[in-house]
């Protein structure tokens, strides 16, 4: 019996090493994730010059709020700018173009190479069945990954709804594996007075957003890590 | 609808908007005799309904029989123009419509769609109603809201400011100039 055990353990030697390696690797990844979440707050070794910025436009009211924010930002610090909207939303990119055009008029600098406009597939349209949404979710994720590899933004600005979640998740993955360090900012919609939206809640709970802003003080008392900044609209 | 220029001064338009949604219960509520009479009694002469994706067709009226003049359409690229020319706006609870109307300082009744699954939109309307920037109603209470509303009690909405967020982001990223 004892002999058998010994042989068995000897055979398992290779497996043990593999298990140890896996444990070691996952510990390293866990430490790295903790660093990304908690260490990022004090990180200021930003390279000089402007930062490439991804702006996720949500549709309707979300887009209006985002454009309101962009209107007061020093845009020369955030370039090139990549605007992403859902493929089914044909208004948002048009509005972003209007903003970029007015910027160009103001500064006299051409926006060629500064502003890019892209569309992204949504994982699930309203009313779509859950069976087909498995396939479309995979397509949407692949598409999001492809866009993120192309853009590799240093700053991500988003304010919901769900379109921004795969992009933020991929950005977080990039941070953990050292592909690209980005700062993720999420501004909760003004429509949320008492409860975070699902997107906001996910980014808050999973600590994927570096900074999360809320527009009503009621939310700040419920989610203490959020920043209360007053109304944007 | 003969819209002669000289009638502009006496025209008081109520603009109803549902945005890109389908909100038949609002259009139906607005189309009731009670609501139309209440609006007419309050001095409104025209009722223009933007009905979006709804299927309920309200009844048009030229207003010649001494009642409110009613017209409708589904979508328009110039919603802003309709809002500007309105004396009263009755809107769905979408934040886009709400803030566009408040910025124009138009009296506003927001009607919450109770058929929506995720009805977070009532949060915003109720908060703003509490602060007296607008009136908040349900389709079935619209008549009551119109007949009892006191436009003098409305507190003008001061537009918000995004600079605190922009400053915060700048500080976080290490851009220093303030």
Short mmCIF file of C-alpha atoms in Angstrom, two decimals, chain A:
data_model
loop_
_atom_site.label_atom_id
_atom_site.label_comp_id
_atom_site.label_asym_id
_atom_site.label_seq_id
_atom_site.Cartn_x
_atom_site.Cartn_y
_atom_site.Cartn_z
CA UNK A 1 0.00 0.00 0.00
CA UNK A 2 2.76 2.43 1.09
CA UNK A 3 4.88 1.46 -1.87
CA UNK A 4 2.07 2.15 -4.25
CA UNK A 5 1.51 5.57 -2.67
CA UNK A 6 5.15 6.42 -3.13
CA UNK A 7 5.11 5.45 -6.80
CA UNK A 8 1.94 7.34 -7.29
CA UNK A 9 3.43 10.45 -5.73
CA UNK A 10 6.56 10.06 -7.82
CA UNK A 11 4.43 9.90 -10.97
CA UNK A 12 2.58 12.91 -9.78
CA UNK A 13 5.81 14.89 -9.52
CA UNK A 14 5.34 16.54 -12.87
CA UNK A 15 1.74 17.30 -12.13
CA UNK A 16 2.74 18.82 -8.78
CA UNK A 17 5.17 21.16 -10.48
CA UNK A 18 2.47 22.13 -12.92
CA UNK A 19 0.05 22.78 -10.08
CA UNK A 20 2.66 24.82 -8.24
CA UNK A 21 3.28 26.83 -11.39
CA UNK A 22 -0.41 27.47 -11.82
CA UNK A 23 -0.74 28.52 -8.17
CA UNK A 24 2.28 30.74 -8.53
CA UNK A 25 1.01 32.34 -11.73
CA UNK A 26 -2.46 32.95 -10.34
CA UNK A 27 -0.95 34.46 -7.18
CA UNK A 28 1.11 36.80 -9.34
CA UNK A 29 -1.97 37.72 -11.38
CA UNK A 30 -3.97 38.27 -8.18
CA UNK A 31 -1.22 40.54 -6.82
CA UNK A 32 -1.15 42.37 -10.13
CA UNK A 33 -4.94 42.81 -10.08
CA UNK A 34 -4.74 44.21 -6.54
CA UNK A 35 -1.99 46.55 -7.70
CA UNK A 36 -4.06 47.68 -10.67
CA UNK A 37 -7.04 48.33 -8.41
CA UNK A 38 -5.37 49.88 -5.36
CA UNK A 39 -2.01 51.05 -6.63
CA UNK A 40 -3.36 53.04 -9.54
CA UNK A 41 -4.69 55.82 -7.35
CA UNK A 42 -1.24 57.16 -6.60
CA UNK A 43 0.32 56.56 -9.99
CA UNK A 44 1.44 59.78 -11.60
CA UNK A 45 4.34 58.83 -13.82
CA UNK A 46 2.44 60.03 -16.84
CA UNK A 47 4.51 60.64 -19.93
CA UNK A 48 4.41 64.31 -20.94
CA UNK A 49 2.15 65.36 -23.77
CA UNK A 50 -1.43 64.57 -24.71
CA UNK A 51 -3.13 61.28 -23.91
CA UNK A 52 -4.99 59.14 -26.42
CA UNK A 53 -8.58 59.08 -25.30
CA UNK A 54 -11.49 56.74 -25.93
CA UNK A 55 -14.91 58.34 -25.56
CA UNK A 56 -17.83 55.94 -25.41
CA UNK A 57 -21.09 57.55 -26.49
CA UNK A 58 -24.12 55.88 -24.97
CA UNK A 59 -27.03 57.28 -27.07
CA UNK A 60 -29.68 59.92 -26.37
CA UNK A 61 -29.31 61.49 -22.94
CA UNK A 62 -26.01 59.70 -22.26
CA UNK A 63 -24.42 61.23 -25.35
CA UNK A 64 -25.76 64.69 -24.46
CA UNK A 65 -24.16 64.46 -21.01
CA UNK A 66 -20.84 63.25 -22.41
CA UNK A 67 -20.69 66.07 -24.97
CA UNK A 68 -21.46 68.55 -22.17
CA UNK A 69 -18.43 67.27 -20.31
CA UNK A 70 -16.19 67.32 -23.40
CA UNK A 71 -17.20 70.93 -24.04
CA UNK A 72 -15.40 72.05 -20.85
CA UNK A 73 -12.35 69.79 -21.13
CA UNK A 74 -9.00 70.99 -22.41
CA UNK A 75 -9.15 68.93 -25.55
CA UNK A 76 -5.53 69.54 -26.52
CA UNK A 77 -4.59 67.30 -23.60
CA UNK A 78 -6.79 64.48 -24.80
CA UNK A 79 -5.82 63.47 -28.30
CA UNK A 80 -6.12 61.64 -30.48
CA UNK A 81 -9.76 61.12 -29.58
CA UNK A 82 -11.62 57.97 -30.51
CA UNK A 83 -15.40 58.14 -30.38
CA UNK A 84 -17.27 54.85 -30.18
CA UNK A 85 -21.05 54.47 -30.42
CA UNK A 86 -23.32 51.48 -30.89
CA UNK A 87 -23.82 50.43 -34.51
CA UNK A 88 -27.57 50.97 -34.09
CA UNK A 89 -27.10 54.54 -32.86
CA UNK A 90 -26.64 56.86 -35.81
CA UNK A 91 -27.19 60.14 -33.95
CA UNK A 92 -24.34 60.10 -31.42
CA UNK A 93 -21.36 60.10 -33.79
CA UNK A 94 -23.03 62.83 -35.81
CA UNK A 95 -23.29 64.97 -32.67
CA UNK A 96 -19.65 64.25 -31.81
CA UNK A 97 -18.69 65.37 -35.32
CA UNK A 98 -20.52 68.65 -34.76
CA UNK A 99 -18.52 69.15 -31.54
CA UNK A 100 -15.23 68.34 -33.27
CA UNK A 101 -16.11 70.70 -36.13
CA UNK A 102 -16.78 73.54 -33.72
CA UNK A 103 -13.48 72.80 -31.95
CA UNK A 104 -11.68 72.95 -35.26
CA UNK A 105 -13.21 76.33 -36.02
CA UNK A 106 -12.23 77.64 -32.60
CA UNK A 107 -8.64 76.45 -32.63
CA UNK A 108 -8.04 76.49 -36.35
CA UNK A 109 -6.31 73.13 -36.04
CA UNK A 110 -7.42 70.44 -38.45
CA UNK A 111 -8.98 67.38 -36.90
CA UNK A 112 -7.38 64.98 -39.34
CA UNK A 113 -5.72 62.38 -37.18
CA UNK A 114 -7.10 63.96 -34.01
CA UNK A 115 -10.67 62.66 -34.01
CA UNK A 116 -11.76 59.18 -35.06
CA UNK A 117 -15.30 57.87 -35.19
CA UNK A 118 -16.12 54.20 -34.82
CA UNK A 119 -19.13 51.99 -34.31
CA UNK A 120 -19.37 48.89 -32.19
CA UNK A 121 -21.73 45.93 -32.31
CA UNK A 122 -23.98 45.61 -29.33
CA UNK A 123 -24.09 42.31 -27.50
CA UNK A 124 -27.83 42.32 -27.21
CA UNK A 125 -30.53 44.43 -28.77
CA UNK A 126 -33.73 45.16 -26.88
CA UNK A 127 -36.08 42.21 -27.29
CA UNK A 128 -33.47 39.84 -28.72
CA UNK A 129 -33.76 36.23 -27.52
CA UNK A 130 -31.18 34.92 -25.07
CA UNK A 131 -30.27 31.97 -27.32
CA UNK A 132 -29.12 34.14 -30.20
CA UNK A 133 -27.58 36.66 -27.82
CA UNK A 134 -24.84 34.16 -26.89
CA UNK A 135 -23.55 34.33 -30.46
CA UNK A 136 -23.96 38.07 -30.79
CA UNK A 137 -22.22 38.62 -27.45
CA UNK A 138 -19.19 36.69 -28.70
CA UNK A 139 -19.15 38.72 -31.90
CA UNK A 140 -19.49 41.96 -29.93
CA UNK A 141 -16.66 40.98 -27.57
CA UNK A 142 -14.35 40.07 -30.45
CA UNK A 143 -15.17 43.33 -32.14
CA UNK A 144 -14.54 45.27 -28.91
CA UNK A 145 -11.19 43.48 -28.47
CA UNK A 146 -10.21 44.31 -32.05
CA UNK A 147 -11.06 47.98 -31.56
CA UNK A 148 -9.22 48.12 -28.24
CA UNK A 149 -6.08 46.54 -29.74
CA UNK A 150 -6.19 49.18 -32.46
CA UNK A 151 -6.85 52.13 -30.12
CA UNK A 152 -5.02 51.14 -26.91
CA UNK A 153 -6.28 54.31 -25.20
CA UNK A 154 -4.62 55.91 -22.18
CA UNK A 155 -7.85 57.49 -21.02
CA UNK A 156 -11.38 56.10 -21.22
CA UNK A 157 -14.39 58.34 -20.68
CA UNK A 158 -17.76 56.65 -20.45
CA UNK A 159 -21.16 57.18 -18.90
CA UNK A 160 -23.22 54.13 -19.79
CA UNK A 161 -25.26 52.29 -20.79
CA UNK A 162 -23.91 48.78 -21.45
CA UNK A 163 -21.83 49.56 -24.54
CA UNK A 164 -18.91 50.62 -22.37
CA UNK A 165 -18.72 47.46 -20.25
CA UNK A 166 -16.85 45.15 -22.68
CA UNK A 167 -14.48 48.01 -23.56
CA UNK A 168 -13.74 48.73 -19.90
CA UNK A 169 -13.30 45.02 -19.13
CA UNK A 170 -10.78 44.70 -21.97
CA UNK A 171 -8.98 47.85 -20.79
CA UNK A 172 -8.75 46.34 -17.29
CA UNK A 173 -7.36 43.12 -18.80
CA UNK A 174 -4.77 45.19 -20.70
CA UNK A 175 -3.75 46.85 -17.43
CA UNK A 176 -3.38 43.56 -15.58
CA UNK A 177 -1.23 42.04 -18.30
CA UNK A 178 0.80 45.17 -18.89
CA UNK A 179 -0.40 45.65 -22.46
CA UNK A 180 -1.56 49.21 -21.89
CA UNK A 181 -2.13 51.32 -18.80
CA UNK A 182 -5.31 53.37 -18.98
CA UNK A 183 -7.33 55.51 -16.60
CA UNK A 184 -11.02 54.72 -16.69
CA UNK A 185 -13.52 57.44 -15.78
CA UNK A 186 -17.20 56.71 -15.47
CA UNK A 187 -19.81 59.45 -15.02
CA UNK A 188 -23.13 58.08 -13.83
CA UNK A 189 -26.10 59.50 -15.70
CA UNK A 190 -28.03 62.38 -14.18
CA UNK A 191 -31.12 60.17 -14.49
CA UNK A 192 -29.77 58.03 -11.64
CA UNK A 193 -30.78 59.68 -8.41
CA UNK A 194 -31.09 56.84 -5.91
CA UNK A 195 -29.41 53.82 -7.46
CA UNK A 196 -26.47 53.27 -9.78
CA UNK A 197 -27.22 51.88 -13.23
CA UNK A 198 -26.14 48.31 -13.94
CA UNK A 199 -23.04 49.56 -15.79
CA UNK A 200 -22.14 51.96 -13.00
CA UNK A 201 -22.75 49.32 -10.37
CA UNK A 202 -20.55 46.77 -12.18
CA UNK A 203 -17.68 49.22 -12.63
CA UNK A 204 -18.02 50.29 -8.98
CA UNK A 205 -18.27 46.83 -7.45
CA UNK A 206 -15.57 45.27 -9.64
CA UNK A 207 -13.44 48.39 -9.09
CA UNK A 208 -12.75 48.65 -12.79
CA UNK A 209 -13.32 52.42 -12.97
CA UNK A 210 -10.45 54.47 -11.56
CA UNK A 211 -12.88 57.22 -10.71
CA UNK A 212 -16.65 57.05 -10.71
CA UNK A 213 -18.66 60.27 -10.62
CA UNK A 214 -22.24 60.71 -9.44
CA UNK A 215 -24.44 63.74 -9.92
CA UNK A 216 -26.71 63.45 -6.89
CA UNK A 217 -25.61 63.51 -3.25
CA UNK A 218 -28.01 60.65 -2.42
CA UNK A 219 -25.80 58.32 -4.47
CA UNK A 220 -22.62 59.47 -2.74
CA UNK A 221 -23.98 58.43 0.65
CA UNK A 222 -24.94 55.03 -0.74
CA UNK A 223 -21.71 54.44 -2.68
CA UNK A 224 -18.98 56.17 -0.63
CA UNK A 225 -16.14 55.50 -3.10
CA UNK A 226 -17.96 57.54 -5.75
CA UNK A 227 -17.15 61.21 -6.31
CA UNK A 228 -20.08 63.61 -6.00
CA UNK A 229 -19.59 66.39 -8.52
CA UNK A 230 -23.02 67.99 -8.85
CA UNK A 231 -25.19 68.12 -11.94
CA UNK A 232 -23.64 68.17 -15.40
CA UNK A 233 -26.83 69.13 -17.23
#
